[in-house]
Amino acid sequence: MSIRKRLFLSNAAMIVMPIIFIIVIVILLNVVTSGGFNQSQQGGWNSAEGNNIEIFNNLKKMASLEQGKLDDPAYLQSLTNQLEGDESGIIIRKGSELSYTSNHIGDISYHDLPRFGQNEFNTRPPFGHDRYTVKQYDFYFDNGTEGSIFLLSESSSFAQFAKTFFPLLFISLILLLILTNVLLSYFMSKGILNPVRQLSNAAANIRNGNLDFSVKPVSKDELGELVKSFDDMRLQLKESMELRDNYENNRKELIANISHDLKTPITSIMGYVEGIQDGVANTTEKRGRYLETIHAKAEYMDMLIKELSLYSKLDVKSLPFHFEEVNIKAFMKDYLEEMKPELLDNKVQLTFNEITASQTTVSLDRDKLIRVMNNIIYNSIKYIDKSECIIQISLKDIGNMVEVCISDNGPGVSEGNLANIFNRFYQTDPSRNKGGSGLGLAIASQIIKAHGGSISATSPQNRGLTICFTLNKTEGDKHA
């Protein structure tokens, strides 16, 4: 239930409950002061006591027509026996004396009864006997003496109960009213304060650098949604912190790798320069060899810096791409035609297999994809351990993608190292360093990911290496 509904119901209950309690108290006051609901407007008697009313009316007739019967105890006792209710009875007052009182009424004196002249209007027991309600009829005896007929009837059980326990009931209702408001306030505050306390503890954990916790909403209201949103924010913050730490570790690793890879050529350059300065290269031929070595090392450093710059731009996604729709089969044929002379010089045998439609087009950046192909092919050539390098290139349709695979007949890569060959500066065997930058396959991986594709490597039983990457078809070919 939403907080708005709970507040509305709570406020409504705080208004309605006092009204109900006030009505109950008013009813109880009415019961206490008027003798209960069993009375009618004129005398406090209901239809269930019709027999008592009839007897009372007969007594009134006797007072008018046969007053002598009012002095007959036997007659009056017979009427008493006909009354309903074990405690009901008749009292005859003559002047200042009680001429007849029913035996089981109890100890009631002259002064306990209403005064002469109140005739039927007083229905409350003024003499402290709360178990009775009274009906009175005043008349004059023949000799002029004041007379009164009293009919006493048991009060209703509810009225009797209310009169007896009214103070306790009144206090109980007040306490119930207070308890209701306290409970409503408690549960409303609990429903609001618990989520606030959760958020406060969570904020304290984050402030202290602890993100390894979770907060679960305890309700489905607005505060529950807030707690859930806060936990989602915590997860995103945790991912951001882990990503930042990962980038920081990568940066440190990158600096360490750069320092290592630049240190060797710089040391060589410094050594050859010092050899020339010290006169070790004392012949023209020797000086030429030294200078050639210095030039080669400088070119390697230049290549490493350029590769590193390219990788850094790809890593932070700051390198612009110029995508266009290209017929992938025609593109591959043109690329291989241009590469053929250079590959022949390196004793590379190249084959091309196409398993795709002749007009299949993909979205690619020509220059970047050429860089991918070069890096993969030259990586195969660099690590070949046979007299002749055989490279196979194939194209294959796979749904909305085109898969390009490049295989070689080199030594292959162990299964444990396959997952790492696309990491920067990674070498499967550092002792067999062929002088590369260690960034070629990492750059190829970044370029393919920027194309929206994926790249992977396999090496079945260390018999050669196969690298496959995918490219997205254009919209027209996707629905063909």
Tab-separated table of C-alpha atoms in Angstrom:
chain	number	residue	atom	x	y	z
A	1	MET	CA	0.000	0.000	0.000
A	2	SER	CA	1.299	3.425	-0.869
A	3	ILE	CA	2.247	5.973	1.802
A	4	ARG	CA	-0.504	8.293	0.574
A	5	LYS	CA	-3.197	5.647	1.180
A	6	ARG	CA	-1.747	4.693	4.554
A	7	LEU	CA	-1.665	8.322	5.686
A	8	PHE	CA	-5.230	8.825	4.482
A	9	LEU	CA	-6.518	5.725	6.306
A	10	SER	CA	-4.558	6.559	9.443
A	11	ASN	CA	-5.895	10.117	9.576
A	12	ALA	CA	-9.398	8.862	8.843
A	13	ALA	CA	-9.111	6.332	11.684
A	14	MET	CA	-7.879	9.035	14.058
A	15	ILE	CA	-11.014	11.051	13.232
A	16	VAL	CA	-13.560	8.212	13.114
A	17	MET	CA	-12.410	6.310	16.209
A	18	PRO	CA	-12.900	9.278	18.624
A	19	ILE	CA	-16.356	9.848	17.145
A	20	ILE	CA	-17.286	6.196	17.717
A	21	PHE	CA	-15.941	6.315	21.260
A	22	ILE	CA	-17.824	9.535	21.996
A	23	ILE	CA	-21.069	7.955	20.722
A	24	VAL	CA	-20.484	4.909	22.933
A	25	ILE	CA	-19.802	7.118	25.967
A	26	VAL	CA	-22.948	9.174	25.295
A	27	ILE	CA	-24.997	5.959	25.075
A	28	LEU	CA	-23.510	4.730	28.341
A	29	LEU	CA	-24.243	8.080	29.988
A	30	ASN	CA	-27.810	7.813	28.767
A	31	VAL	CA	-28.046	4.305	30.188
A	32	VAL	CA	-26.659	5.457	33.524
A	33	THR	CA	-28.816	8.526	33.828
A	34	SER	CA	-32.092	7.232	32.353
A	35	GLY	CA	-32.020	3.587	33.362
A	36	GLY	CA	-31.419	1.915	30.027
A	37	PHE	CA	-33.183	1.279	26.759
A	38	ASN	CA	-35.902	-0.891	28.164
A	39	GLN	CA	-37.911	2.201	29.071
A	40	SER	CA	-40.432	3.994	26.918
A	41	GLN	CA	-40.763	7.728	26.794
A	42	GLN	CA	-43.538	7.738	29.329
A	43	GLY	CA	-42.395	5.271	31.832
A	44	GLY	CA	-39.394	3.252	30.814
A	45	TRP	CA	-41.280	-0.008	30.071
A	46	ASN	CA	-41.039	-1.979	26.843
A	47	SER	CA	-43.417	-4.454	25.250
A	48	ALA	CA	-41.666	-7.379	26.999
A	49	GLU	CA	-43.087	-6.084	30.310
A	50	GLY	CA	-46.654	-5.656	29.165
A	51	ASN	CA	-47.928	-7.840	31.991
A	52	ASN	CA	-46.398	-5.558	34.636
A	53	ILE	CA	-47.977	-2.547	32.937
A	54	GLU	CA	-51.365	-4.229	32.980
A	55	ILE	CA	-51.028	-4.941	36.715
A	56	PHE	CA	-49.974	-1.353	37.327
A	57	ASN	CA	-53.046	-0.109	35.414
A	58	ASN	CA	-55.272	-2.379	37.506
A	59	LEU	CA	-53.773	-0.862	40.654
A	60	LYS	CA	-54.553	2.600	39.313
A	61	LYS	CA	-58.173	1.530	38.786
A	62	MET	CA	-58.292	0.147	42.308
A	63	ALA	CA	-57.051	3.507	43.599
A	64	SER	CA	-59.988	5.174	41.917
A	65	LEU	CA	-62.777	2.605	42.345
A	66	GLU	CA	-61.897	0.155	45.115
A	67	GLN	CA	-59.355	1.713	47.437
A	68	GLY	CA	-60.148	-0.922	50.039
A	69	LYS	CA	-58.278	-3.586	48.070
A	70	LEU	CA	-55.111	-1.516	48.463
A	71	ASP	CA	-55.272	-2.373	52.167
A	72	ASP	CA	-55.628	-6.101	51.450
A	73	PRO	CA	-52.166	-7.763	51.746
A	74	ALA	CA	-53.428	-11.014	50.233
A	75	TYR	CA	-54.740	-9.272	47.141
A	76	LEU	CA	-51.556	-7.266	46.761
A	77	GLN	CA	-49.442	-10.407	47.268
A	78	SER	CA	-51.364	-12.152	44.488
A	79	LEU	CA	-50.555	-9.251	42.182
A	80	THR	CA	-46.913	-9.414	43.222
A	81	ASN	CA	-46.806	-13.083	42.298
A	82	GLN	CA	-48.047	-12.200	38.811
A	83	LEU	CA	-45.250	-9.705	38.167
A	84	GLU	CA	-42.514	-10.621	35.696
A	85	GLY	CA	-38.999	-10.623	37.139
A	86	ASP	CA	-37.864	-12.150	40.375
A	87	GLU	CA	-36.997	-8.781	41.892
A	88	SER	CA	-40.129	-6.878	40.765
A	89	GLY	CA	-42.516	-5.704	43.490
A	90	ILE	CA	-45.244	-3.309	44.653
A	91	ILE	CA	-45.123	-0.598	47.314
A	92	ILE	CA	-48.233	1.225	48.611
A	93	ARG	CA	-47.569	4.486	50.428
A	94	LYS	CA	-50.273	6.018	52.592
A	95	GLY	CA	-49.411	9.362	53.971
A	96	SER	CA	-46.001	9.092	55.560
A	97	GLU	CA	-46.121	5.337	55.994
A	98	LEU	CA	-45.566	2.376	53.714
A	99	SER	CA	-48.759	0.346	54.074
A	100	TYR	CA	-47.513	-2.512	51.840
A	101	THR	CA	-44.143	-3.606	50.540
A	102	SER	CA	-43.472	-6.775	48.549
A	103	ASN	CA	-41.383	-9.182	50.603
A	104	HIS	CA	-38.419	-9.610	48.204
A	105	ILE	CA	-37.949	-5.981	47.240
A	106	GLY	CA	-35.435	-5.299	49.932
A	107	ASP	CA	-34.998	-2.713	52.656
A	108	ILE	CA	-36.596	0.433	51.225
A	109	SER	CA	-37.759	3.184	53.555
A	110	TYR	CA	-40.234	5.996	53.121
A	111	HIS	CA	-37.428	8.469	52.463
A	112	ASP	CA	-36.009	6.325	49.643
A	113	LEU	CA	-39.088	6.824	47.483
A	114	PRO	CA	-39.934	9.809	45.248
A	115	ARG	CA	-42.062	12.512	46.785
A	116	PHE	CA	-45.778	12.819	46.216
A	117	GLY	CA	-46.597	14.752	43.065
A	118	GLN	CA	-43.929	13.399	40.781
A	119	ASN	CA	-46.558	11.094	39.297
A	120	GLU	CA	-45.038	8.801	36.646
A	121	PHE	CA	-42.383	11.237	35.455
A	122	ASN	CA	-39.529	9.998	37.594
A	123	THR	CA	-38.285	6.718	36.200
A	124	ARG	CA	-34.913	6.760	37.981
A	125	PRO	CA	-34.374	5.057	41.332
A	126	PRO	CA	-33.435	7.993	43.594
A	127	PHE	CA	-32.897	5.728	46.579
A	128	GLY	CA	-29.639	4.133	45.483
A	129	HIS	CA	-31.052	0.759	44.456
A	130	ASP	CA	-29.650	0.722	40.937
A	131	ARG	CA	-31.149	-2.656	40.186
A	132	TYR	CA	-34.682	-1.127	40.043
A	133	THR	CA	-36.608	1.148	37.738
A	134	VAL	CA	-39.670	2.836	39.262
A	135	LYS	CA	-43.174	3.636	38.034
A	136	GLN	CA	-45.228	5.900	40.299
A	137	TYR	CA	-48.923	6.814	40.510
A	138	ASP	CA	-50.153	9.411	43.030
A	139	PHE	CA	-53.765	9.702	44.265
A	140	TYR	CA	-55.835	10.626	47.353
A	141	PHE	CA	-57.549	8.189	49.652
A	142	ASP	CA	-61.207	8.792	50.526
A	143	ASN	CA	-60.219	10.439	53.765
A	144	GLY	CA	-57.980	12.894	51.868
A	145	THR	CA	-54.678	11.218	52.736
A	146	GLU	CA	-52.001	11.322	50.078
A	147	GLY	CA	-51.352	7.947	48.511
A	148	SER	CA	-48.840	6.580	46.003
A	149	ILE	CA	-48.538	3.311	44.134
A	150	PHE	CA	-45.007	2.261	43.223
A	151	LEU	CA	-44.189	-0.549	40.800
A	152	LEU	CA	-40.517	-1.531	40.977
A	153	SER	CA	-39.018	-3.603	38.179
A	154	GLU	CA	-35.583	-5.049	37.641
A	155	SER	CA	-33.268	-2.882	35.587
A	156	SER	CA	-32.090	-4.495	32.319
A	157	SER	CA	-28.881	-6.505	32.608
A	158	PHE	CA	-27.085	-4.156	30.277
A	159	ALA	CA	-28.256	-1.074	32.138
A	160	GLN	CA	-27.291	-2.687	35.425
A	161	PHE	CA	-23.890	-3.595	34.023
A	162	ALA	CA	-23.385	-0.094	32.608
A	163	LYS	CA	-24.322	1.549	35.894
A	164	THR	CA	-22.046	-0.706	37.883
A	165	PHE	CA	-19.026	-0.572	35.614
A	166	PHE	CA	-19.474	2.857	34.017
A	167	PRO	CA	-16.289	4.392	35.508
A	168	LEU	CA	-14.256	1.409	34.332
A	169	LEU	CA	-15.885	1.510	30.894
A	170	PHE	CA	-15.290	5.233	30.575
A	171	ILE	CA	-11.628	4.948	31.518
A	172	SER	CA	-11.231	1.910	29.246
A	173	LEU	CA	-12.671	3.787	26.275
A	174	ILE	CA	-10.339	6.729	26.879
A	175	LEU	CA	-7.360	4.381	27.162
A	176	LEU	CA	-8.501	2.554	24.025
A	177	LEU	CA	-8.690	5.854	22.195
A	178	ILE	CA	-5.171	6.772	23.320
A	179	LEU	CA	-3.882	3.286	22.476
A	180	THR	CA	-5.437	3.437	19.001
A	181	ASN	CA	-3.769	6.744	18.232
A	182	VAL	CA	-0.447	5.548	19.663
A	183	LEU	CA	-0.536	2.330	17.606
A	184	LEU	CA	-1.519	4.129	14.412
A	185	SER	CA	1.259	6.660	14.949
A	186	TYR	CA	3.750	3.885	15.767
A	187	PHE	CA	3.036	1.770	12.709
A	188	MET	CA	2.965	4.794	10.402
A	189	SER	CA	6.268	6.092	11.778
A	190	LYS	CA	7.750	2.583	11.632
A	191	GLY	CA	6.762	2.228	7.970
A	192	ILE	CA	8.538	5.519	7.223
A	193	LEU	CA	11.493	5.414	9.617
A	194	ASN	CA	12.653	1.853	8.800
A	195	PRO	CA	13.424	2.652	5.131
A	196	VAL	CA	14.976	5.977	6.199
A	197	ARG	CA	17.170	4.092	8.685
A	198	GLN	CA	18.133	1.641	5.924
A	199	LEU	CA	19.144	4.514	3.657
A	200	SER	CA	21.064	6.207	6.473
A	201	ASN	CA	23.067	3.034	7.223
A	202	ALA	CA	23.690	2.471	3.521
A	203	ALA	CA	24.915	6.048	3.082
A	204	ALA	CA	27.250	5.585	6.078
A	205	ASN	CA	28.686	2.417	4.493
A	206	ILE	CA	29.296	4.214	1.215
A	207	ARG	CA	30.880	7.146	3.047
A	208	ASN	CA	33.269	4.688	4.719
A	209	GLY	CA	34.153	3.148	1.353
A	210	ASN	CA	32.196	-0.083	1.857
A	211	LEU	CA	30.175	-1.084	-1.208
A	212	ASP	CA	29.931	-4.817	-0.456
A	213	PHE	CA	26.442	-4.765	1.042
A	214	SER	CA	22.876	-4.653	-0.146
A	215	VAL	CA	19.662	-2.999	0.986
A	216	LYS	CA	16.379	-4.771	0.361
A	217	PRO	CA	13.095	-2.839	0.358
A	218	VAL	CA	10.787	-3.903	3.200
A	219	SER	CA	7.676	-2.481	1.542
A	220	LYS	CA	6.303	-1.848	-1.920
A	221	ASP	CA	5.469	1.820	-1.412
A	222	GLU	CA	7.314	4.927	-2.530
A	223	LEU	CA	10.031	4.485	0.109
A	224	GLY	CA	10.496	0.885	-1.022
A	225	GLU	CA	11.094	2.143	-4.556
A	226	LEU	CA	13.558	4.685	-3.175
A	227	VAL	CA	15.482	1.949	-1.317
A	228	LYS	CA	15.567	-0.174	-4.484
A	229	SER	CA	16.816	2.795	-6.540
A	230	PHE	CA	19.477	3.487	-3.905
A	231	ASP	CA	20.683	-0.133	-4.071
A	232	ASP	CA	20.791	0.061	-7.880
A	233	MET	CA	22.859	3.228	-7.545
A	234	ARG	CA	25.180	1.406	-5.123
A	235	LEU	CA	25.676	-1.397	-7.639
A	236	GLN	CA	26.436	1.080	-10.417
A	237	LEU	CA	28.855	2.919	-8.139
A	238	LYS	CA	30.531	-0.366	-7.249
A	239	GLU	CA	30.885	-1.249	-10.927
A	240	SER	CA	32.292	2.222	-11.619
A	241	MET	CA	34.806	1.866	-8.788
A	242	GLU	CA	35.855	-1.577	-10.012
A	243	LEU	CA	36.169	-0.220	-13.550
A	244	ARG	CA	38.229	2.706	-12.257
A	245	ASP	CA	40.476	0.360	-10.288
A	246	ASN	CA	40.807	-1.825	-13.365
A	247	TYR	CA	41.764	1.160	-15.496
A	248	GLU	CA	44.227	2.269	-12.844
A	249	ASN	CA	45.819	-1.181	-12.753
A	250	ASN	CA	45.894	-1.269	-16.542
A	251	ARG	CA	47.517	2.152	-16.613
A	252	LYS	CA	50.214	1.031	-14.184
A	253	GLU	CA	50.752	-2.155	-16.168
A	254	LEU	CA	50.891	-0.187	-19.398
A	255	ILE	CA	53.503	2.189	-18.008
A	256	ALA	CA	55.550	-0.749	-16.739
A	257	ASN	CA	55.360	-2.481	-20.130
A	258	ILE	CA	56.243	0.684	-22.019
A	259	SER	CA	59.195	1.281	-19.727
A	260	HIS	CA	60.403	-2.262	-20.266
A	261	ASP	CA	59.967	-2.236	-24.058
A	262	LEU	CA	61.616	1.163	-24.481
A	263	LYS	CA	64.472	0.442	-22.118
A	264	THR	CA	66.063	-2.261	-24.318
A	265	PRO	CA	66.322	-0.234	-27.578
A	266	ILE	CA	67.377	2.890	-25.710
A	267	THR	CA	70.107	0.939	-23.933
A	268	SER	CA	71.276	-0.435	-27.298
A	269	ILE	CA	71.256	3.018	-28.898
A	270	MET	CA	73.197	4.505	-25.993
A	271	GLY	CA	75.723	1.649	-26.156
A	272	TYR	CA	76.365	2.053	-29.901
A	273	VAL	CA	76.568	5.840	-29.622
A	274	GLU	CA	79.125	5.514	-26.840
A	275	GLY	CA	81.037	3.002	-28.983
A	276	ILE	CA	81.239	5.568	-31.766
A	277	GLN	CA	82.225	8.331	-29.308
A	278	ASP	CA	84.900	6.176	-27.674
A	279	GLY	CA	86.380	5.213	-31.012
A	280	VAL	CA	85.431	1.568	-30.794
A	281	ALA	CA	83.916	1.868	-34.263
A	282	ASN	CA	87.289	2.853	-35.765
A	283	THR	CA	86.505	1.833	-39.315
A	284	THR	CA	84.008	3.134	-41.803
A	285	GLU	CA	82.392	-0.283	-42.127
A	286	LYS	CA	82.031	-0.672	-38.366
A	287	ARG	CA	80.625	2.818	-37.965
A	288	GLY	CA	78.107	2.009	-40.689
A	289	ARG	CA	76.953	-1.113	-38.853
A	290	TYR	CA	76.636	0.848	-35.631
A	291	LEU	CA	74.572	3.554	-37.324
A	292	GLU	CA	72.347	0.972	-39.008
A	293	THR	CA	71.687	-0.656	-35.644
A	294	ILE	CA	70.932	2.733	-34.073
A	295	HIS	CA	68.537	3.516	-36.958
A	296	ALA	CA	66.770	0.132	-36.620
A	297	LYS	CA	66.336	0.597	-32.881
A	298	ALA	CA	65.006	4.110	-33.423
A	299	GLU	CA	62.519	2.805	-36.008
A	300	TYR	CA	61.383	0.125	-33.568
A	301	MET	CA	60.830	2.756	-30.889
A	302	ASP	CA	58.930	4.921	-33.369
A	303	MET	CA	56.761	1.948	-34.335
A	304	LEU	CA	56.128	1.088	-30.679
A	305	ILE	CA	55.108	4.647	-29.861
A	306	LYS	CA	52.761	4.789	-32.854
A	307	GLU	CA	51.210	1.434	-31.910
A	308	LEU	CA	50.825	2.552	-28.327
A	309	SER	CA	49.228	5.845	-29.408
A	310	LEU	CA	46.779	3.985	-31.656
A	311	TYR	CA	45.886	1.510	-28.909
A	312	SER	CA	45.363	4.310	-26.370
A	313	LYS	CA	43.002	6.146	-28.724
A	314	LEU	CA	41.072	2.955	-29.357
A	315	ASP	CA	40.930	2.180	-25.653
A	316	VAL	CA	39.397	5.545	-24.749
A	317	LYS	CA	37.275	5.531	-27.947
A	318	SER	CA	38.729	8.785	-29.237
A	319	LEU	CA	39.813	7.462	-32.651
A	320	PRO	CA	37.351	8.461	-35.402
A	321	PHE	CA	35.877	5.747	-37.633
A	322	HIS	CA	34.542	6.271	-41.141
A	323	PHE	CA	32.067	3.492	-41.848
A	324	GLU	CA	30.770	2.709	-45.315
A	325	GLU	CA	28.899	-0.082	-47.033
A	326	VAL	CA	31.460	-2.372	-48.685
A	327	ASN	CA	31.136	-5.585	-50.696
A	328	ILE	CA	33.151	-7.830	-48.391
A	329	LYS	CA	34.164	-10.334	-51.092
A	330	ALA	CA	35.447	-7.631	-53.456
A	331	PHE	CA	37.231	-5.940	-50.549
A	332	MET	CA	39.072	-9.135	-49.583
A	333	LYS	CA	40.110	-9.864	-53.168
A	334	ASP	CA	41.501	-6.341	-53.621
A	335	TYR	CA	43.348	-6.551	-50.297
A	336	LEU	CA	44.938	-9.926	-51.078
A	337	GLU	CA	45.910	-8.758	-54.568
A	338	GLU	CA	47.816	-5.834	-53.065
A	339	MET	CA	49.440	-8.028	-50.405
A	340	LYS	CA	50.466	-10.857	-52.759
A	341	PRO	CA	53.916	-9.497	-53.803
A	342	GLU	CA	54.975	-8.767	-50.233
A	343	LEU	CA	53.684	-12.109	-49.012
A	344	LEU	CA	55.573	-13.966	-51.754
A	345	ASP	CA	58.778	-12.241	-50.682
A	346	ASN	CA	58.196	-13.650	-47.188
A	347	LYS	CA	57.570	-17.142	-48.627
A	348	VAL	CA	53.899	-17.061	-47.635
A	349	GLN	CA	51.401	-19.265	-49.464
A	350	LEU	CA	47.960	-17.637	-49.353
A	351	THR	CA	44.558	-19.227	-50.114
A	352	PHE	CA	41.106	-17.628	-50.091
A	353	ASN	CA	37.819	-19.505	-49.567
A	354	GLU	CA	34.466	-17.778	-49.889
A	355	ILE	CA	31.217	-19.242	-48.566
A	356	THR	CA	29.096	-16.142	-48.886
A	357	ALA	CA	26.858	-14.416	-51.423
A	358	SER	CA	28.693	-12.478	-54.090
A	359	GLN	CA	26.871	-9.245	-53.294
A	360	THR	CA	27.038	-9.373	-49.459
A	361	THR	CA	27.837	-5.940	-48.056
A	362	VAL	CA	29.048	-5.030	-44.592
A	363	SER	CA	29.542	-1.770	-42.698
A	364	LEU	CA	33.264	-1.149	-42.107
A	365	ASP	CA	36.093	1.354	-42.004
A	366	ARG	CA	38.454	0.304	-44.816
A	367	ASP	CA	41.709	1.554	-43.308
A	368	LYS	CA	40.947	0.120	-39.848
A	369	LEU	CA	39.997	-3.300	-41.233
A	370	ILE	CA	43.176	-3.400	-43.354
A	371	ARG	CA	45.073	-2.732	-40.116
A	372	VAL	CA	43.297	-5.731	-38.501
A	373	MET	CA	44.175	-8.030	-41.416
A	374	ASN	CA	47.809	-6.873	-41.441
A	375	ASN	CA	48.242	-7.355	-37.704
A	376	ILE	CA	46.845	-10.894	-37.791
A	377	ILE	CA	48.754	-12.000	-40.911
A	378	TYR	CA	52.097	-10.521	-39.829
A	379	ASN	CA	51.643	-12.038	-36.375
A	380	SER	CA	51.373	-15.462	-38.102
A	381	ILE	CA	54.441	-14.768	-40.234
A	382	LYS	CA	56.439	-13.588	-37.235
A	383	TYR	CA	55.890	-16.780	-35.227
A	384	ILE	CA	56.066	-19.332	-38.075
A	385	ASP	CA	58.404	-22.220	-37.215
A	386	LYS	CA	58.422	-23.901	-40.636
A	387	SER	CA	60.184	-23.224	-43.915
A	388	GLU	CA	56.971	-22.167	-45.579
A	389	CYS	CA	54.107	-20.209	-44.057
A	390	ILE	CA	50.618	-21.212	-45.209
A	391	ILE	CA	47.771	-18.779	-44.494
A	392	GLN	CA	44.135	-19.502	-45.300
A	393	ILE	CA	41.440	-16.793	-45.352
A	394	SER	CA	37.740	-17.671	-45.486
A	395	LEU	CA	34.424	-15.816	-45.531
A	396	LYS	CA	31.201	-17.252	-44.144
A	397	ASP	CA	27.616	-16.022	-43.689
A	398	ILE	CA	26.252	-16.475	-40.142
A	399	GLY	CA	22.845	-14.811	-39.964
A	400	ASN	CA	23.174	-11.040	-39.730
A	401	MET	CA	26.968	-11.259	-39.611
A	402	VAL	CA	29.849	-12.202	-41.879
A	403	GLU	CA	32.655	-14.208	-40.301
A	404	VAL	CA	36.244	-13.771	-41.465
A	405	CYS	CA	38.719	-16.473	-40.394
A	406	ILE	CA	42.517	-16.394	-40.834
A	407	SER	CA	44.415	-19.652	-40.187
A	408	ASP	CA	48.150	-20.450	-40.251
A	409	ASN	CA	50.356	-23.527	-39.936
A	410	GLY	CA	52.480	-22.161	-37.114
A	411	PRO	CA	53.215	-23.675	-33.695
A	412	GLY	CA	49.804	-22.716	-32.361
A	413	VAL	CA	48.933	-21.517	-28.871
A	414	SER	CA	48.181	-23.612	-25.790
A	415	GLU	CA	44.611	-23.609	-24.522
A	416	GLY	CA	45.601	-21.765	-21.356
A	417	ASN	CA	47.073	-18.886	-23.351
A	418	LEU	CA	44.311	-18.489	-25.959
A	419	ALA	CA	42.197	-16.217	-23.734
A	420	ASN	CA	45.127	-13.806	-23.268
A	421	ILE	CA	46.506	-13.339	-26.781
A	422	PHE	CA	44.327	-10.253	-27.338
A	423	ASN	CA	45.717	-8.548	-24.212
A	424	ARG	CA	48.232	-5.800	-24.791
A	425	PHE	CA	51.940	-6.668	-24.471
A	426	TYR	CA	51.021	-10.333	-24.026
A	427	GLN	CA	53.494	-12.894	-25.379
A	428	THR	CA	52.891	-16.636	-25.117
A	429	ASP	CA	56.629	-17.218	-24.629
A	430	PRO	CA	58.661	-14.124	-23.675
A	431	SER	CA	61.885	-15.987	-24.441
A	432	ARG	CA	60.784	-16.172	-28.104
A	433	ASN	CA	60.259	-12.433	-28.494
A	434	LYS	CA	60.341	-11.662	-32.219
A	435	GLY	CA	60.737	-7.941	-31.773
A	436	GLY	CA	57.064	-6.969	-32.066
A	437	SER	CA	55.291	-4.394	-29.973
A	438	GLY	CA	52.943	-6.883	-28.332
A	439	LEU	CA	50.014	-4.659	-29.307
A	440	GLY	CA	49.063	-6.053	-32.725
A	441	LEU	CA	46.290	-8.451	-31.709
A	442	ALA	CA	45.116	-6.109	-28.934
A	443	ILE	CA	44.669	-3.343	-31.548
A	444	ALA	CA	42.861	-5.780	-33.873
A	445	SER	CA	40.496	-6.723	-31.034
A	446	GLN	CA	39.684	-3.084	-30.235
A	447	ILE	CA	38.986	-2.267	-33.902
A	448	ILE	CA	36.637	-5.237	-34.344
A	449	LYS	CA	34.749	-4.323	-31.150
A	450	ALA	CA	34.388	-0.777	-32.488
A	451	HIS	CA	32.777	-2.335	-35.596
A	452	GLY	CA	30.205	-4.045	-33.363
A	453	GLY	CA	31.680	-7.490	-33.955
A	454	SER	CA	33.546	-10.085	-31.917
A	455	ILE	CA	36.960	-11.731	-32.238
A	456	SER	CA	38.167	-15.109	-30.995
A	457	ALA	CA	41.029	-17.581	-31.457
A	458	THR	CA	41.307	-21.359	-31.611
A	459	SER	CA	44.280	-23.678	-31.842
A	460	PRO	CA	43.282	-27.328	-32.255
A	461	GLN	CA	45.928	-29.429	-30.483
A	462	ASN	CA	48.516	-26.685	-31.053
A	463	ARG	CA	48.396	-27.237	-34.821
A	464	GLY	CA	48.369	-23.701	-36.083
A	465	LEU	CA	46.319	-20.710	-34.954
A	466	THR	CA	42.939	-19.609	-36.304
A	467	ILE	CA	41.628	-16.135	-35.568
A	468	CYS	CA	38.013	-15.336	-36.508
A	469	PHE	CA	36.165	-12.048	-36.333
A	470	THR	CA	32.662	-10.964	-37.340
A	471	LEU	CA	31.313	-7.917	-39.159
A	472	ASN	CA	27.727	-6.653	-39.308
A	473	LYS	CA	25.886	-6.931	-42.587
A	474	THR	CA	24.124	-3.845	-43.879
A	475	GLU	CA	20.350	-3.565	-43.325
A	476	GLY	CA	19.531	-4.707	-46.855
A	477	ASP	CA	21.523	-7.939	-46.507
A	478	LYS	CA	20.170	-8.643	-42.999
A	479	HIS	CA	16.627	-9.043	-44.347
A	480	ALA	CA	17.653	-10.816	-47.550
